[in-house]
Amino acid sequence: MTRWTGKPAYAQIADDYRVKILTGELPPDTPLPSESALMDEYGVSRIVARQAVGVLRNEGLIHTHTGKGSFVRSRSRMKRVAGERYRRRSSTAPFAGDAHRAGSRPDIEAASAPLAASLDVAQRLAIEPGDTVVRTTYRFLADGTPIQTSTSYEPLALTGGTPVERPEEGPLAGAGVIARMDSLGIHVDEAVETVTTRAPLPSETDALVIPTGIPVLTIERTLYAGETPVETCDIVIPGDRYALTYTIPVTDD
Amino acid sequence: MTRWTGKPAYAQIADDYRVKILTGELPPDTPLPSESALMDEYGVSRIVARQAVGVLRNEGLIHTHTGKGSFVRSRSRMKRVAGERYRRRSSTAPFAGDAHRAGSRPDIEAASAPLAASLDVAQRLAIEPGDTVVRTTYRFLADGTPIQTSTSYEPLALTGGTPVERPEEGPLAGAGVIARMDSLGIHVDEAVETVTTRAPLPSETDALVIPTGIPVLTIERTLYAGETPVETCDIVIPGDRYALTYTIPVTDD
DNA sequence: TAGTGGTCTAGACCACAAT
DNA sequence: TTGTGGTCTAGACCACTAC
């Protein structure tokens, strides 16, 4: 590493290979040079070679497997179209539709329990903190690999004592919130989604099998029947496997 | 580091401080122990202490400054509400409104030039590859700090020879695409946005001053007048400074 | 001047994968 | 058995910051 271009050695090595990956000179699944090969090629110590590889891994451009090597990541994204998700008459939950369109076999794990609403959840549902809500945690899988988690909260005041009190049980199990609420005469007519991104929590890394360097998309979604919030949930999806599409009407003000 | 819990030392140290940060035990701007303090506390070498700090930095939980130390990052997000952005009669570009609502002083840099449409841009605008488009690159700043870049493409066939051919010049400079198109009798009535997340490119890190470990949100947006796309653009925003809100009507299908 | 983080060298042992 | 990446030690020099 004799030439000095104002950047540290590891950054220059990372830059070189980033260009090769992004231009397609190194297509997906191509192996990168081993750490010792990089040491020879650039005349640096192993730490520096590793650091360069680490940068690319943290950018999500490559993945590494011990004993095998580093490989260019392939990027393909499932499309989640908000407008298609929220249809009153669909008989299955929106996720199943997404998966079918992508040619994947969907699977949903769900478990629910009542609990007292936290301050945050109470605000989102326009109820009092401490009021009872039914919390349901979901994990969605496509072809056996987990691809989305969701934690949903519904006021027990709406569903308590009805056949649809628990989303994963009863006659409308797996049918989706909108259909279940419809069966109670509650007609959801609006969904509000707030999208953010961040690094995954360790628990999310486990639950969703997220490789190092991949951020997650988080969606805070609240469903409204008129002015009344009837469900709110937190959705977490791996950022490299999904694209979210929204259609917004342009109004006259 | 005598106790062994199945995780490498650096991961355990990172876990300890991640918990302290996420639970609020270490509030924003709190300094973390220095590397040598971590070496003493856990009985590890400097490399390991640094690695632990590096994990937290890559997760966006802390930021480090040479000669000063590591500090818990403060997280506050600007809200970008899609429904409020797309109003035909607003006199300023949507970004200025976002900024004003957040109490920030907005500033917009823009530069445009004609060029031949790439395959991708041509598909998005439903024109032929090679057709001339006007490309405008924007950089949006709030209180002097860059907060969003955008690269916009408009078919020259729509705007060529009119006073609004270049977005940053003419009578409607800074008024936004929708107003400019309106002045030509082209009435935008729909926006389609596709949101993804990824690590920033080096150029984006520079242009947006993105700290290590922060992903970006990318929005591919196309504006339609009826069935006709009239503008498409690629928006890049730092993932830690924005939340995107969308309102979706629930239809009967 | 002392302390901080940023970079780097030269080793070492381990688990895993391919042969 | 050989090569790979994963972890770790014990040093070193530098630039920047605070005092």
Coordinates of C-alpha atoms (C1' of nucleotides) in Angstrom, one line a residue:
Chain A
M1 CA 0.0 0.0 0.0
T2 CA 2.6 2.5 -1.1
R3 CA 0.4 5.0 -3.0
W4 CA -1.3 7.5 -0.8
T5 CA -4.5 9.1 -2.0
G6 CA -5.6 10.7 1.3
K7 CA -7.7 7.7 2.4
P8 CA -6.6 4.9 4.8
A9 CA -5.7 1.6 3.2
Y10 CA -8.8 -0.3 4.2
A11 CA -11.0 2.4 2.7
Q12 CA -9.1 2.3 -0.6
I13 CA -9.4 -1.5 -0.8
A14 CA -13.1 -1.3 0.0
D15 CA -13.6 1.5 -2.6
D16 CA -11.9 -0.7 -5.3
Y17 CA -14.2 -3.6 -4.7
R18 CA -17.3 -1.5 -4.1
V19 CA -16.9 -0.1 -7.6
K20 CA -16.4 -3.6 -9.0
I21 CA -19.5 -4.8 -7.3
L22 CA -21.7 -1.9 -8.2
T23 CA -20.6 -1.8 -11.8
G24 CA -21.4 -5.5 -12.2
E25 CA -17.8 -6.4 -12.9
L26 CA -18.3 -8.8 -9.9
P27 CA -21.8 -10.2 -10.3
P28 CA -23.8 -11.7 -7.5
D29 CA -22.3 -14.9 -5.9
T30 CA -18.9 -14.1 -7.2
P31 CA -16.3 -14.9 -4.6
L32 CA -14.1 -12.1 -3.4
P33 CA -10.3 -12.6 -3.0
S34 CA -9.5 -14.3 0.3
E35 CA -8.0 -12.2 3.1
S36 CA -4.6 -13.5 2.5
A37 CA -5.0 -12.7 -1.2
L38 CA -5.9 -9.2 -0.4
M39 CA -2.9 -9.0 2.0
D40 CA -0.6 -9.9 -1.0
E41 CA -2.4 -7.8 -3.5
Y42 CA -2.2 -4.6 -1.5
G43 CA 0.7 -5.4 0.7
V44 CA -1.2 -4.9 4.0
S45 CA -1.6 -6.8 7.2
R46 CA -4.5 -9.1 7.8
I47 CA -6.3 -6.6 10.1
V48 CA -6.4 -4.1 7.3
A49 CA -7.6 -6.7 4.8
R50 CA -10.3 -7.8 7.2
Q51 CA -11.3 -4.2 7.9
A52 CA -11.9 -3.6 4.2
V53 CA -14.0 -6.7 3.9
G54 CA -15.9 -5.6 7.0
V55 CA -16.8 -2.3 5.4
L56 CA -18.3 -4.0 2.4
R57 CA -20.2 -6.4 4.7
N58 CA -21.6 -3.6 6.7
E59 CA -22.8 -2.0 3.5
G60 CA -24.6 -5.1 2.7
L61 CA -22.7 -5.6 -0.5
I62 CA -21.2 -9.0 0.4
H63 CA -21.8 -11.8 2.8
T64 CA -19.1 -14.0 4.4
H65 CA -19.1 -17.6 5.4
T66 CA -16.4 -19.0 7.6
G67 CA -14.4 -21.6 5.9
K68 CA -15.7 -20.7 2.5
G69 CA -15.0 -17.0 1.8
S70 CA -16.8 -13.8 0.9
F71 CA -19.3 -13.5 -1.9
V72 CA -21.2 -10.7 -3.6
R73 CA -24.7 -10.5 -2.3
S74 CA -27.6 -11.0 -4.7
R75 CA -30.3 -8.4 -4.3
S76 CA -33.9 -9.1 -5.2
R77 CA -36.8 -7.5 -3.5
M78 CA -40.4 -8.5 -2.9
K79 CA -42.9 -5.8 -3.7
R80 CA -45.4 -4.8 -1.1
V81 CA -48.0 -2.7 -2.7
A82 CA -50.0 -0.8 -0.1
G83 CA -53.0 -0.1 -2.4
E84 CA -53.4 -3.8 -3.1
R85 CA -53.1 -4.8 0.5
Y86 CA -56.1 -3.0 1.9
R87 CA -59.1 -4.5 0.2
R88 CA -62.2 -5.2 2.3
R89 CA -63.4 -8.3 0.5
S90 CA -60.2 -10.3 0.2
S91 CA -60.6 -13.6 2.0
T92 CA -57.0 -13.9 3.2
A93 CA -54.6 -11.7 5.0
P94 CA -52.6 -9.3 2.7
F95 CA -49.3 -11.0 3.3
A96 CA -50.5 -14.3 1.7
G97 CA -51.4 -12.3 -1.5
D98 CA -48.0 -10.7 -1.6
A99 CA -46.3 -14.1 -1.3
H100 CA -48.5 -15.7 -3.9
R101 CA -47.7 -13.0 -6.4
A102 CA -44.0 -13.5 -5.8
G103 CA -44.4 -17.3 -6.3
S104 CA -43.7 -18.1 -2.7
R105 CA -45.4 -20.4 -0.2
P106 CA -46.7 -18.3 2.7
D107 CA -46.8 -19.3 6.3
I108 CA -48.0 -17.3 9.3
E109 CA -47.2 -17.9 13.0
A110 CA -49.4 -16.0 15.4
A111 CA -49.9 -15.8 19.1
S112 CA -52.1 -13.4 21.1
A113 CA -52.7 -12.4 24.7
P114 CA -54.5 -9.6 26.5
L115 CA -52.5 -7.0 28.3
A116 CA -52.6 -3.4 29.6
A117 CA -52.0 -0.7 27.0
S118 CA -48.7 1.1 27.3
L119 CA -48.6 4.9 27.0
D120 CA -47.5 4.7 23.3
V121 CA -50.1 2.1 22.3
A122 CA -52.8 4.0 24.1
Q123 CA -52.0 7.2 22.3
R124 CA -52.1 5.4 18.9
L125 CA -55.4 3.8 19.7
A126 CA -56.9 6.9 21.3
I127 CA -57.7 4.9 24.5
E128 CA -56.5 5.3 28.1
P129 CA -53.2 3.9 29.2
G130 CA -53.9 0.7 31.2
D131 CA -57.0 -0.2 29.1
T132 CA -56.9 -3.8 28.0
V133 CA -55.7 -4.5 24.5
V134 CA -55.1 -7.8 22.7
R135 CA -51.5 -8.0 21.5
T136 CA -50.8 -10.4 18.7
T137 CA -47.3 -11.2 17.6
Y138 CA -46.9 -12.5 14.0
R139 CA -44.1 -14.0 12.1
F140 CA -44.5 -14.3 8.4
L141 CA -42.5 -16.8 6.3
A142 CA -42.1 -17.2 2.6
D143 CA -40.9 -20.6 1.5
G144 CA -39.9 -21.3 5.1
T145 CA -37.7 -18.3 5.6
P146 CA -38.9 -15.6 7.9
I147 CA -39.5 -12.3 6.1
Q148 CA -41.6 -10.1 8.4
T149 CA -42.6 -9.7 12.0
S150 CA -45.6 -7.8 13.2
T151 CA -46.9 -6.8 16.7
S152 CA -50.5 -5.8 16.6
Y153 CA -52.7 -4.2 19.2
E154 CA -56.5 -4.1 19.3
P155 CA -58.7 -2.6 22.0
L156 CA -60.5 -5.4 23.8
A157 CA -63.4 -3.0 24.0
L158 CA -64.1 -3.7 20.4
T159 CA -63.6 -7.5 20.2
G160 CA -64.1 -8.8 23.7
G161 CA -66.5 -11.7 23.9
T162 CA -66.9 -12.0 20.1
P163 CA -65.8 -15.0 18.0
V164 CA -62.9 -12.9 16.6
E165 CA -61.4 -11.8 19.9
R166 CA -58.2 -13.6 19.0
P167 CA -56.9 -13.1 15.5
E168 CA -55.4 -16.5 15.2
E169 CA -58.5 -18.4 16.3
G170 CA -62.2 -18.6 15.5
P171 CA -64.0 -18.6 12.1
L172 CA -62.0 -15.8 10.6
A173 CA -58.5 -17.0 11.6
G174 CA -56.0 -15.9 9.0
A175 CA -58.5 -13.6 7.3
G176 CA -56.9 -10.3 8.3
V177 CA -58.0 -7.5 10.6
I178 CA -60.2 -5.8 8.1
A179 CA -62.4 -8.8 7.5
R180 CA -62.6 -9.6 11.2
M181 CA -63.6 -6.0 12.1
D182 CA -66.1 -6.1 9.2
S183 CA -67.8 -9.1 10.9
L184 CA -68.4 -6.9 13.9
G185 CA -69.9 -4.1 11.8
I186 CA -66.7 -2.1 12.2
H187 CA -65.7 -0.9 8.7
V188 CA -62.1 0.1 8.4
D189 CA -61.7 2.7 5.7
E190 CA -58.3 4.1 6.2
A191 CA -54.8 2.9 7.0
V192 CA -52.0 5.2 8.0
E193 CA -48.4 3.9 7.7
T194 CA -45.3 5.6 9.0
V195 CA -42.1 4.2 7.5
T196 CA -38.7 4.5 9.1
T197 CA -35.4 2.6 8.8
R198 CA -32.7 1.6 11.3
A199 CA -30.3 -1.2 12.2
P200 CA -32.1 -4.4 13.5
L201 CA -32.2 -5.2 17.2
P202 CA -30.5 -8.5 18.2
S203 CA -33.9 -10.1 18.7
E204 CA -34.9 -9.1 15.2
T205 CA -31.7 -10.4 13.7
D206 CA -32.6 -13.7 15.2
A207 CA -36.3 -13.8 14.3
L208 CA -35.8 -12.6 10.8
V209 CA -32.4 -14.1 10.1
I210 CA -31.0 -10.8 9.0
P211 CA -27.4 -10.8 7.7
T212 CA -24.9 -8.3 9.1
G213 CA -25.1 -4.9 7.4
I214 CA -28.8 -5.1 6.4
P215 CA -31.1 -2.4 7.9
V216 CA -34.7 -3.0 8.6
L217 CA -37.8 -1.1 7.5
T218 CA -40.2 -0.5 10.2
I219 CA -43.8 0.4 9.6
E220 CA -46.1 1.8 12.3
R221 CA -49.6 1.2 10.9
T222 CA -52.9 2.3 12.3
L223 CA -56.2 1.3 10.9
Y224 CA -59.2 3.6 11.3
A225 CA -62.9 3.2 11.0
G226 CA -63.9 6.8 10.4
E227 CA -62.1 8.8 13.1
T228 CA -61.7 5.8 15.4
P229 CA -58.5 3.8 15.5
V230 CA -59.3 0.1 15.6
E231 CA -55.9 -1.5 15.4
T232 CA -52.3 -0.4 15.4
C233 CA -49.2 -2.5 14.7
D234 CA -45.5 -2.4 14.4
I235 CA -44.1 -4.2 11.3
V236 CA -40.4 -5.0 10.9
I237 CA -39.1 -6.3 7.6
P238 CA -35.5 -6.9 6.3
G239 CA -34.5 -3.9 4.2
D240 CA -32.9 -5.9 1.5
R241 CA -35.9 -8.1 0.7
Y242 CA -38.8 -5.7 0.3
A243 CA -39.8 -2.5 -1.6
L244 CA -42.9 -0.6 -0.4
T245 CA -45.1 1.0 -3.0
Y246 CA -47.6 3.7 -2.2
T247 CA -50.0 5.5 -4.5
I248 CA -50.9 9.1 -3.4
P249 CA -53.7 11.1 -5.0
V250 CA -52.8 14.7 -5.8
T251 CA -55.5 16.9 -4.3
D252 CA -56.7 20.3 -5.1
D253 CA -56.1 21.4 -1.5
Chain B
M1 CA -13.4 -11.3 30.3
T2 CA -13.5 -14.5 32.3
R3 CA -17.2 -15.4 32.1
W4 CA -18.2 -17.2 28.9
T5 CA -21.7 -17.0 27.7
G6 CA -21.3 -18.4 24.2
K7 CA -20.7 -15.0 22.6
P8 CA -17.4 -13.4 21.7
A9 CA -16.2 -10.7 24.1
Y10 CA -16.8 -7.8 21.8
A11 CA -20.4 -8.9 21.3
Q12 CA -21.0 -9.1 25.0
I13 CA -19.6 -5.7 25.6
A14 CA -21.8 -4.3 22.7
D15 CA -24.8 -6.1 24.2
D16 CA -24.3 -4.5 27.6
Y17 CA -24.1 -1.0 26.3
R18 CA -26.8 -1.5 23.7
V19 CA -29.2 -2.4 26.6
K20 CA -28.1 0.7 28.5
I21 CA -28.7 2.9 25.5
L22 CA -32.1 1.4 24.5
T23 CA -33.4 1.4 28.0
G24 CA -32.5 5.1 28.5
E25 CA -30.0 4.4 31.2
L26 CA -27.5 6.1 29.0
P27 CA -29.5 9.1 27.5
P28 CA -28.5 10.9 24.3
D29 CA -25.2 12.8 24.3
T30 CA -24.0 10.7 27.3
P31 CA -20.3 9.8 26.8
L32 CA -19.4 6.1 26.7
P33 CA -16.4 4.9 28.6
S34 CA -13.2 5.4 26.6
E35 CA -11.6 2.5 24.9
S36 CA -9.0 2.2 27.7
A37 CA -11.7 2.3 30.3
L38 CA -13.5 -0.6 28.5
M39 CA -10.2 -2.5 28.3
D40 CA -9.9 -2.2 32.1
E41 CA -13.5 -2.9 32.8
Y42 CA -13.7 -6.1 30.8
G43 CA -10.1 -7.1 30.8
V44 CA -9.7 -7.2 27.0
S45 CA -7.3 -5.8 24.5
R46 CA -7.9 -2.6 22.7
I47 CA -8.9 -4.3 19.5
V48 CA -11.8 -6.0 21.3
A49 CA -12.9 -2.8 23.0
R50 CA -12.8 -1.0 19.6
Q51 CA -14.7 -3.8 18.0
A52 CA -17.4 -3.5 20.5
V53 CA -17.7 0.3 20.0
G54 CA -17.6 -0.3 16.2
V55 CA -20.7 -2.6 16.5
L56 CA -22.7 0.1 18.3
R57 CA -21.5 2.7 15.8
N58 CA -22.6 0.5 12.9
E59 CA -26.0 0.1 14.5
G60 CA -26.3 3.9 14.6
L61 CA -26.6 3.9 18.4
I62 CA -23.5 6.0 19.0
H63 CA -21.2 8.4 17.2
T64 CA -17.5 8.9 17.8
H65 CA -15.3 11.9 17.5
T66 CA -11.5 11.8 17.4
G67 CA -9.9 13.2 20.5
K68 CA -13.2 13.5 22.3
G69 CA -14.9 10.1 22.7
S70 CA -18.0 8.2 21.9
F71 CA -21.5 9.5 22.6
V72 CA -25.0 8.2 22.5
R73 CA -26.8 9.5 19.4
S74 CA -29.9 11.5 19.7
R75 CA -32.7 10.4 17.5
S76 CA -35.2 12.9 16.3
R77 CA -37.0 12.5 13.0
M78 CA -38.5 15.0 10.6
K79 CA -41.9 13.9 9.4
R80 CA -42.6 13.8 5.7
V81 CA -46.3 13.4 5.2
A82 CA -47.0 12.2 1.7
G83 CA -50.6 13.4 1.7
E84 CA -49.7 16.9 2.6
R85 CA -46.9 17.1 0.1
Y86 CA -49.0 16.7 -3.0
R87 CA -51.3 19.7 -3.1
R88 CA -51.9 21.4 -6.4
R89 CA -52.3 24.9 -5.2
S90 CA -49.4 25.2 -2.8
S91 CA -47.1 28.0 -3.9
T92 CA -43.9 26.4 -2.7
A93 CA -42.2 23.1 -3.2
P94 CA -43.3 20.4 -0.7
F95 CA -39.9 20.3 1.0
A96 CA -40.1 23.9 2.1
G97 CA -43.4 23.1 3.9
D98 CA -41.9 20.1 5.7
A99 CA -39.1 22.3 6.9
H100 CA -41.3 25.1 8.1
R101 CA -43.5 22.8 10.0
A102 CA -40.4 21.4 11.7
G103 CA -39.2 24.9 12.5
S104 CA -36.3 24.7 10.2
R105 CA -34.9 27.2 7.6
P106 CA -35.1 25.5 4.2
D107 CA -32.7 25.9 1.4
I108 CA -32.7 24.3 -2.0
E109 CA -29.8 23.9 -4.5
A110 CA -30.7 22.8 -8.0
A111 CA -29.0 22.4 -11.3
S112 CA -30.6 21.0 -14.5
A113 CA -29.3 19.9 -17.9
P114 CA -30.8 18.0 -20.9
L115 CA -29.6 14.5 -21.6
A116 CA -30.6 11.3 -23.3
A117 CA -32.9 9.0 -21.3
S118 CA -31.4 5.8 -20.0
L119 CA -33.3 2.5 -20.3
D120 CA -34.5 2.8 -16.7
V121 CA -35.6 6.4 -16.9
A122 CA -37.3 5.7 -20.3
Q123 CA -39.3 2.8 -18.8
R124 CA -40.4 4.9 -15.8
L125 CA -41.5 7.8 -18.1
A126 CA -43.0 5.5 -20.8
I127 CA -40.8 7.1 -23.5
E128 CA -38.1 5.7 -25.7
P129 CA -34.5 5.2 -24.5
G130 CA -32.5 8.0 -26.0
D131 CA -35.4 10.5 -26.0
T132 CA -34.3 13.8 -24.4
V133 CA -35.1 14.5 -20.8
V134 CA -34.3 17.3 -18.5
R135 CA -32.4 16.0 -15.5
T136 CA -32.4 18.2 -12.4
T137 CA -30.3 17.4 -9.3
Y138 CA -31.5 18.9 -6.1
R139 CA -30.0 19.1 -2.6
F140 CA -32.3 20.2 0.2
L141 CA -30.9 21.7 3.3
A142 CA -32.6 22.5 6.7
D143 CA -30.8 25.0 8.8
G144 CA -27.7 24.6 6.6
T145 CA -27.4 20.9 6.9
P146 CA -28.1 18.8 3.9
I147 CA -31.0 16.5 4.5
Q148 CA -32.2 15.2 1.1
T149 CA -31.0 14.8 -2.5
S150 CA -33.2 14.2 -5.4
T151 CA -32.5 13.5 -9.1
S152 CA -35.5 14.4 -11.3
Y153 CA -36.2 13.5 -14.9
E154 CA -38.8 15.2 -17.1
P155 CA -39.5 14.5 -20.8
L156 CA -38.3 17.5 -22.8
A157 CA -41.3 16.8 -25.0
L158 CA -43.5 18.2 -22.3
T159 CA -41.6 21.3 -21.3
G160 CA -39.3 22.1 -24.2
G161 CA -39.5 25.8 -25.2
T162 CA -41.7 26.8 -22.4
P163 CA -40.9 29.2 -19.5
V164 CA -40.7 26.2 -17.1
E165 CA -38.3 24.1 -19.1
R166 CA -35.8 24.3 -16.3
P167 CA -37.2 23.8 -12.8
E168 CA -34.7 26.2 -11.1
E169 CA -35.3 29.1 -13.5
G170 CA -38.2 31.1 -14.8
P171 CA -41.3 32.5 -13.2
L172 CA -42.1 29.3 -11.2
A173 CA -38.6 28.6 -9.9
G174 CA -38.9 26.8 -6.6
A175 CA -42.7 26.3 -7.0
G176 CA -42.5 22.5 -7.4
V177 CA -43.2 20.2 -10.3
I178 CA -47.0 20.1 -9.9
A179 CA -47.4 23.9 -10.2
R180 CA -45.0 24.0 -13.1
M181 CA -46.9 21.3 -15.0
D182 CA -50.2 23.0 -14.1
S183 CA -49.0 26.1 -15.9
L184 CA -48.7 24.0 -19.0
G185 CA -52.2 22.6 -18.7
I186 CA -50.8 19.3 -17.5
H187 CA -52.6 18.3 -14.3
V188 CA -50.8 15.8 -12.1
D189 CA -53.3 13.7 -10.2
E190 CA -51.3 10.8 -8.9
A191 CA -47.9 10.1 -7.3
V192 CA -46.5 6.6 -7.0
E193 CA -43.7 6.2 -4.5
T194 CA -41.6 3.1 -4.0
V195 CA -39.6 3.1 -0.8
T196 CA -36.5 1.0 -0.1
T197 CA -33.5 1.2 2.3
R198 CA -29.8 0.4 1.9
A199 CA -26.4 1.6 3.0
P200 CA -25.4 4.9 1.5
L201 CA -23.0 5.2 -1.4
P202 CA -19.8 7.1 -0.7
S203 CA -21.1 10.0 -2.8
E204 CA -24.3 10.1 -0.7
T205 CA -22.3 10.0 2.5
D206 CA -20.5 13.1 1.3
A207 CA -23.5 15.0 -0.1
L208 CA -25.7 14.3 2.9
V209 CA -23.1 14.1 5.7
I210 CA -24.3 10.7 6.8
P211 CA -22.6 9.3 9.9
T212 CA -21.3 5.7 9.8
G213 CA -23.9 3.1 10.4
I214 CA -26.9 5.1 9.2
P215 CA -28.9 3.6 6.3
V216 CA -30.6 5.8 3.7
L217 CA -34.2 5.7 2.6
T218 CA -34.6 5.8 -1.2
I219 CA -37.9 6.8 -2.8
E220 CA -38.5 6.3 -6.5
R221 CA -41.3 8.6 -7.3
T222 CA -43.3 9.0 -10.5
L223 CA -45.9 11.7 -11.1
Y224 CA -48.8 10.9 -13.4
A225 CA -51.3 13.1 -15.2
G226 CA -53.9 10.5 -15.9
E227 CA -52.1 7.5 -17.4
T228 CA -49.1 9.6 -18.5
P229 CA -46.0 9.8 -16.4
V230 CA -44.8 13.4 -16.4
E231 CA -41.9 13.3 -14.0
T232 CA -39.9 10.6 -12.2
C233 CA -37.2 11.1 -9.6
D234 CA -34.9 9.3 -7.2
I235 CA -34.9 10.7 -3.7
V236 CA -32.3 9.8 -1.1
I237 CA -32.7 10.8 2.6
P238 CA -30.7 9.8 5.7
G239 CA -32.6 7.1 7.5
D240 CA -32.2 8.6 10.9
R241 CA -33.6 12.0 10.2
Y242 CA -36.9 11.2 8.5
A243 CA -40.1 9.3 8.9
L244 CA -42.4 8.9 5.9
T245 CA -46.1 8.9 6.5
Y246 CA -48.7 7.6 4.0
T247 CA -52.4 7.4 4.2
I248 CA -54.1 4.6 2.3
P249 CA -57.8 4.3 1.7
V250 CA -59.3 0.9 2.2
T251 CA -61.4 0.1 -0.8
D252 CA -64.2 -2.3 -1.4
D253 CA -62.4 -4.0 -4.3
Chain C
dT1 C1' 0.9 17.8 28.0
dA2 C1' -2.3 14.1 28.5
dG3 C1' -6.1 11.7 26.8
dT4 C1' -8.9 10.4 23.0
dG5 C1' -10.0 7.8 18.9
dG6 C1' -7.9 6.2 14.0
dT7 C1' -4.8 3.4 11.8
dC8 C1' -1.6 -0.3 11.4
dT9 C1' 1.9 -4.4 12.2
dA10 C1' 3.1 -9.2 13.5
dG11 C1' 2.0 -12.6 15.4
dA12 C1' -1.5 -16.5 17.6
dC13 C1' -5.4 -20.1 18.2
dC14 C1' -9.9 -21.6 16.9
dA15 C1' -14.0 -23.6 14.1
dC16 C1' -15.5 -24.6 9.7
dA17 C1' -15.4 -26.2 4.8
dA18 C1' -13.4 -28.4 0.9
dT19 C1' -10.2 -32.0 -0.7
Chain D
dT1 C1' -4.6 -31.7 5.4
dT2 C1' -5.1 -27.2 3.8
dG3 C1' -7.3 -22.9 3.4
dT4 C1' -10.9 -20.0 5.0
dG5 C1' -12.9 -16.6 8.0
dG6 C1' -13.6 -15.4 13.4
dT7 C1' -11.4 -14.0 17.4
dC8 C1' -7.8 -12.1 20.2
dT9 C1' -3.1 -10.2 22.2
dA10 C1' 0.6 -6.8 22.6
dG11 C1' 2.5 -3.6 20.9
dA12 C1' 3.2 1.1 17.8
dC13 C1' 2.5 5.8 15.6
dC14 C1' -0.6 9.5 14.3
dA15 C1' -4.1 13.5 14.5
dC16 C1' -7.2 15.7 17.1
dT17 C1' -9.1 17.8 21.6
dA18 C1' -9.0 19.6 26.0
dC19 C1' -6.5 21.6 29.7

